[in-house]
């Protein structure tokens, strides 16, 4: 069984398992997009520890098991402005839980791909698409060194979270924009957005649900390359 298939089997088993507790996944509404539901961990760190113990080896941090503010803002923005996605081909980059991909599908996109290099995130997109009754193609391929074709809109939430990741993400996003692809980024102010070259499209105050949050809300900007 391949890694991606194993991850999907694991998540489906977790979803169907009886019982409650901090180490469980729950299907819950997204605070800023309550019409959308995701399978999220009550406590991602506790869930991660149990899954690593069961697997007997290290697993990637389960970023997909929380819904992050940049993704929530982008999802809200797409649902509020369905003309951005209606009948268009959309890529959700570093998709995590798939919150933005699900919103794009709900808003009428013709085709949605969600990409995340963590196989468990790709699996999470699959089960979350199923829970919301939408169709999304999930992949765990790393797309950042490739060339994008057959795409109208690229959306990316919370992808500039540290200097190293931003240094790899930003050139890819700018290349996509230069190729004529519309690009939208959800950014909660982590300090790695360049001072020039990005335009603020919208701002939202988004409830924080991620671990170690230092405020009940974050001011999140929806950005596009200038």
Tab-separated table of C-alpha atoms in Angstrom:
chain	number	residue	atom	x	y	z
A	1	UNK	CA	0.000	0.000	0.000
A	2	UNK	CA	1.431	3.415	-0.956
A	3	UNK	CA	1.966	6.263	1.499
A	4	UNK	CA	-0.982	8.276	0.163
A	5	UNK	CA	-3.329	5.285	0.328
A	6	UNK	CA	-2.134	4.449	3.851
A	7	UNK	CA	-2.805	8.018	4.968
A	8	UNK	CA	-6.331	7.921	3.573
A	9	UNK	CA	-7.063	4.564	5.214
A	10	UNK	CA	-5.727	5.931	8.524
A	11	UNK	CA	-7.939	9.018	8.402
A	12	UNK	CA	-11.024	7.067	7.408
A	13	UNK	CA	-10.386	4.722	10.335
A	14	UNK	CA	-9.969	7.702	12.673
A	15	UNK	CA	-13.193	9.299	11.477
A	16	UNK	CA	-15.170	6.096	11.981
A	17	UNK	CA	-13.641	5.227	15.378
A	18	UNK	CA	-16.026	5.510	18.332
A	19	UNK	CA	-15.321	7.628	21.371
A	20	UNK	CA	-14.371	11.178	22.247
A	21	UNK	CA	-11.328	12.927	23.637
A	22	UNK	CA	-8.474	15.254	22.822
A	23	UNK	CA	-6.931	12.707	20.461
A	24	UNK	CA	-9.985	12.401	18.209
A	25	UNK	CA	-11.005	13.969	14.904
A	26	UNK	CA	-14.373	15.751	14.821
A	27	UNK	CA	-16.461	17.027	11.908
A	28	UNK	CA	-17.066	20.653	12.877
A	29	UNK	CA	-18.164	23.938	11.224
A	30	UNK	CA	-15.403	26.358	10.232
A	31	UNK	CA	-15.772	29.427	12.506
A	32	UNK	CA	-15.464	32.062	9.760
A	33	UNK	CA	-17.230	29.923	7.128
A	34	UNK	CA	-19.913	28.078	9.122
A	35	UNK	CA	-21.534	26.578	6.020
A	36	UNK	CA	-18.420	24.479	5.529
A	37	UNK	CA	-17.414	21.557	7.781
A	38	UNK	CA	-14.020	19.924	8.258
A	39	UNK	CA	-12.595	16.926	10.078
A	40	UNK	CA	-10.298	18.618	12.620
A	41	UNK	CA	-8.430	17.422	15.701
A	42	UNK	CA	-9.656	18.406	19.138
A	43	UNK	CA	-5.953	18.763	20.012
A	44	UNK	CA	-3.614	18.240	17.014
A	45	UNK	CA	-0.538	17.654	19.178
A	46	UNK	CA	-2.222	14.909	21.209
A	47	UNK	CA	-3.613	13.322	18.033
A	48	UNK	CA	-0.156	13.478	16.398
A	49	UNK	CA	1.520	11.822	19.391
A	50	UNK	CA	-0.952	8.938	19.367
A	51	UNK	CA	-0.649	8.403	15.613
A	52	UNK	CA	3.167	8.424	15.750
A	53	UNK	CA	3.096	5.921	18.605
A	54	UNK	CA	0.822	3.646	16.596
A	55	UNK	CA	2.873	4.006	13.409
A	56	UNK	CA	6.186	3.460	15.207
A	57	UNK	CA	7.895	6.263	13.261
A	58	UNK	CA	7.796	10.033	12.822
A	59	UNK	CA	4.882	11.593	10.922
A	60	UNK	CA	4.667	15.111	9.469
A	61	UNK	CA	3.151	17.733	11.788
A	62	UNK	CA	-0.624	17.623	11.240
A	63	UNK	CA	-1.090	21.205	10.051
A	64	UNK	CA	-4.186	19.986	8.181
A	65	UNK	CA	-5.850	19.086	11.500
A	66	UNK	CA	-6.371	22.767	12.357
A	67	UNK	CA	-8.049	25.432	10.236
A	68	UNK	CA	-5.682	28.385	9.876
A	69	UNK	CA	-6.678	32.057	9.562
A	70	UNK	CA	-5.306	32.680	6.070
A	71	UNK	CA	-7.280	29.754	4.700
A	72	UNK	CA	-10.449	30.836	6.474
A	73	UNK	CA	-10.154	34.355	5.038
A	74	UNK	CA	-9.577	33.053	1.509
A	75	UNK	CA	-12.493	30.625	1.784
A	76	UNK	CA	-14.779	33.444	2.950
A	77	UNK	CA	-13.508	35.705	0.159
A	78	UNK	CA	-14.234	33.135	-2.559
A	79	UNK	CA	-17.712	32.410	-1.252
A	80	UNK	CA	-18.460	36.137	-1.014
A	81	UNK	CA	-17.150	36.695	-4.569
A	82	UNK	CA	-18.111	33.573	-6.548
A	83	UNK	CA	-17.300	35.367	-9.807
A	84	UNK	CA	-13.630	34.809	-8.924
A	85	UNK	CA	-14.020	31.041	-9.305
A	86	UNK	CA	-17.220	30.299	-11.225
A	87	UNK	CA	-16.499	27.903	-14.113
A	88	UNK	CA	-12.740	28.318	-13.592
A	89	UNK	CA	-9.878	25.878	-12.966
A	90	UNK	CA	-8.507	26.381	-9.458
A	91	UNK	CA	-5.409	25.169	-7.585
A	92	UNK	CA	-5.287	25.338	-3.779
A	93	UNK	CA	-1.559	25.291	-3.003
A	94	UNK	CA	-0.325	23.914	0.349
A	95	UNK	CA	-3.956	23.058	0.926
A	96	UNK	CA	-3.802	21.659	4.460
A	97	UNK	CA	-7.352	20.758	5.446
A	98	UNK	CA	-8.624	21.843	2.019
A	99	UNK	CA	-10.784	24.648	3.397
A	100	UNK	CA	-10.047	26.940	0.433
A	101	UNK	CA	-10.440	24.154	-2.127
A	102	UNK	CA	-13.831	23.199	-0.675
A	103	UNK	CA	-14.956	26.841	-0.755
A	104	UNK	CA	-13.842	27.144	-4.391
A	105	UNK	CA	-15.839	24.056	-5.313
A	106	UNK	CA	-18.880	25.336	-3.427
A	107	UNK	CA	-18.565	28.687	-5.228
A	108	UNK	CA	-18.865	26.992	-8.612
A	109	UNK	CA	-15.352	26.240	-9.841
A	110	UNK	CA	-15.252	23.951	-12.866
A	111	UNK	CA	-12.279	21.952	-11.582
A	112	UNK	CA	-10.392	22.123	-8.270
A	113	UNK	CA	-7.013	20.614	-7.436
A	114	UNK	CA	-5.641	20.722	-3.874
A	115	UNK	CA	-1.908	20.141	-3.488
A	116	UNK	CA	0.000	19.495	-0.271
A	117	UNK	CA	3.245	17.539	0.136
A	118	UNK	CA	1.957	15.862	3.316
A	119	UNK	CA	0.062	12.691	2.274
A	120	UNK	CA	-2.145	13.081	5.346
A	121	UNK	CA	-3.160	16.551	4.159
A	122	UNK	CA	-4.068	15.142	0.749
A	123	UNK	CA	-6.116	12.486	2.551
A	124	UNK	CA	-7.751	15.186	4.688
A	125	UNK	CA	-8.763	17.067	1.543
A	126	UNK	CA	-10.387	13.895	0.216
A	127	UNK	CA	-12.446	13.225	3.352
A	128	UNK	CA	-13.342	16.904	3.763
A	129	UNK	CA	-14.486	17.189	0.157
A	130	UNK	CA	-16.647	14.134	0.737
A	131	UNK	CA	-18.109	15.652	3.919
A	132	UNK	CA	-19.101	18.804	2.025
A	133	UNK	CA	-20.441	17.038	-1.058
A	134	UNK	CA	-17.937	18.530	-3.514
A	135	UNK	CA	-15.420	17.071	-5.943
A	136	UNK	CA	-11.713	17.910	-5.503
A	137	UNK	CA	-8.617	16.235	-6.924
A	138	UNK	CA	-6.036	15.906	-4.121
A	139	UNK	CA	-2.315	15.391	-4.717
A	140	UNK	CA	0.780	15.197	-2.511
A	141	UNK	CA	3.135	16.208	-5.354
A	142	UNK	CA	5.519	19.122	-4.766
A	143	UNK	CA	4.582	21.567	-7.524
A	144	UNK	CA	6.928	24.439	-6.707
A	145	UNK	CA	9.663	23.533	-9.177
A	146	UNK	CA	7.293	22.842	-12.052
A	147	UNK	CA	5.377	24.894	-14.592
A	148	UNK	CA	1.656	25.409	-14.187
A	149	UNK	CA	-0.662	24.931	-17.158
A	150	UNK	CA	-4.422	24.591	-17.536
A	151	UNK	CA	-5.093	26.847	-14.559
A	152	UNK	CA	-7.086	30.062	-14.088
A	153	UNK	CA	-6.756	30.779	-10.352
A	154	UNK	CA	-4.161	29.838	-7.741
A	155	UNK	CA	-5.109	30.268	-4.070
A	156	UNK	CA	-2.714	29.838	-1.154
A	157	UNK	CA	-3.501	30.376	2.520
A	158	UNK	CA	-0.894	30.631	5.288
A	159	UNK	CA	2.013	29.736	2.978
A	160	UNK	CA	4.430	32.496	4.089
A	161	UNK	CA	4.803	31.281	7.663
A	162	UNK	CA	8.615	31.337	7.863
A	163	UNK	CA	11.497	32.842	5.935
A	164	UNK	CA	12.611	29.635	4.236
A	165	UNK	CA	9.138	28.712	3.030
A	166	UNK	CA	8.435	32.263	1.837
A	167	UNK	CA	11.715	32.285	-0.119
A	168	UNK	CA	10.499	29.257	-2.078
A	169	UNK	CA	6.805	30.156	-2.302
A	170	UNK	CA	7.002	33.776	-3.417
A	171	UNK	CA	8.925	33.177	-6.677
A	172	UNK	CA	6.460	30.420	-7.597
A	173	UNK	CA	3.453	32.649	-6.921
A	174	UNK	CA	4.977	35.484	-8.940
A	175	UNK	CA	5.801	33.135	-11.833
A	176	UNK	CA	2.194	31.990	-11.858
A	177	UNK	CA	0.964	35.585	-11.944
A	178	UNK	CA	3.401	36.429	-14.748
A	179	UNK	CA	1.970	33.509	-16.734
A	180	UNK	CA	-1.483	35.111	-16.597
A	181	UNK	CA	-2.864	33.046	-13.696
A	182	UNK	CA	-4.847	34.969	-11.064
A	183	UNK	CA	-3.203	34.525	-7.660
A	184	UNK	CA	-4.749	35.141	-4.222
A	185	UNK	CA	-2.874	34.689	-0.935
A	186	UNK	CA	-4.368	34.608	2.569
A	187	UNK	CA	-1.827	36.122	4.957
A	188	UNK	CA	-2.310	36.696	8.718
A	189	UNK	CA	0.687	38.994	9.138
A	190	UNK	CA	3.503	36.636	10.000
A	191	UNK	CA	6.042	39.107	8.620
A	192	UNK	CA	7.311	37.429	5.460
A	193	UNK	CA	5.361	39.345	2.805
A	194	UNK	CA	7.589	41.629	0.701
A	195	UNK	CA	7.040	45.344	1.187
A	196	UNK	CA	6.534	45.778	-2.567
A	197	UNK	CA	4.875	43.651	-5.207
A	198	UNK	CA	1.708	42.590	-3.378
A	199	UNK	CA	-1.638	44.413	-3.320
A	200	UNK	CA	-4.237	44.114	-0.549
A	201	UNK	CA	-7.565	42.959	-1.991
A	202	UNK	CA	-9.484	42.566	1.286
A	203	UNK	CA	-9.035	42.364	5.056
A	204	UNK	CA	-10.905	40.150	7.510
A	205	UNK	CA	-10.928	39.667	11.268
A	206	UNK	CA	-10.821	35.882	11.550
A	207	UNK	CA	-11.423	33.828	14.722
A	208	UNK	CA	-8.278	31.945	15.697
A	209	UNK	CA	-8.532	28.200	16.173
A	210	UNK	CA	-4.915	27.162	15.652
A	211	UNK	CA	-2.775	25.885	18.567
A	212	UNK	CA	-0.808	28.450	20.625
A	213	UNK	CA	-2.866	31.367	19.311
A	214	UNK	CA	-2.074	34.585	21.202
A	215	UNK	CA	-5.303	36.407	20.290
A	216	UNK	CA	-8.955	35.397	19.773
A	217	UNK	CA	-8.911	36.991	16.308
A	218	UNK	CA	-6.323	37.722	13.631
A	219	UNK	CA	-6.382	40.468	11.025
A	220	UNK	CA	-5.916	38.597	7.757
A	221	UNK	CA	-5.201	40.170	4.402
A	222	UNK	CA	-6.161	38.709	1.046
A	223	UNK	CA	-3.304	39.660	-1.286
A	224	UNK	CA	-2.542	39.428	-4.986
A	225	UNK	CA	0.672	40.129	-6.895
A	226	UNK	CA	0.785	43.680	-8.265
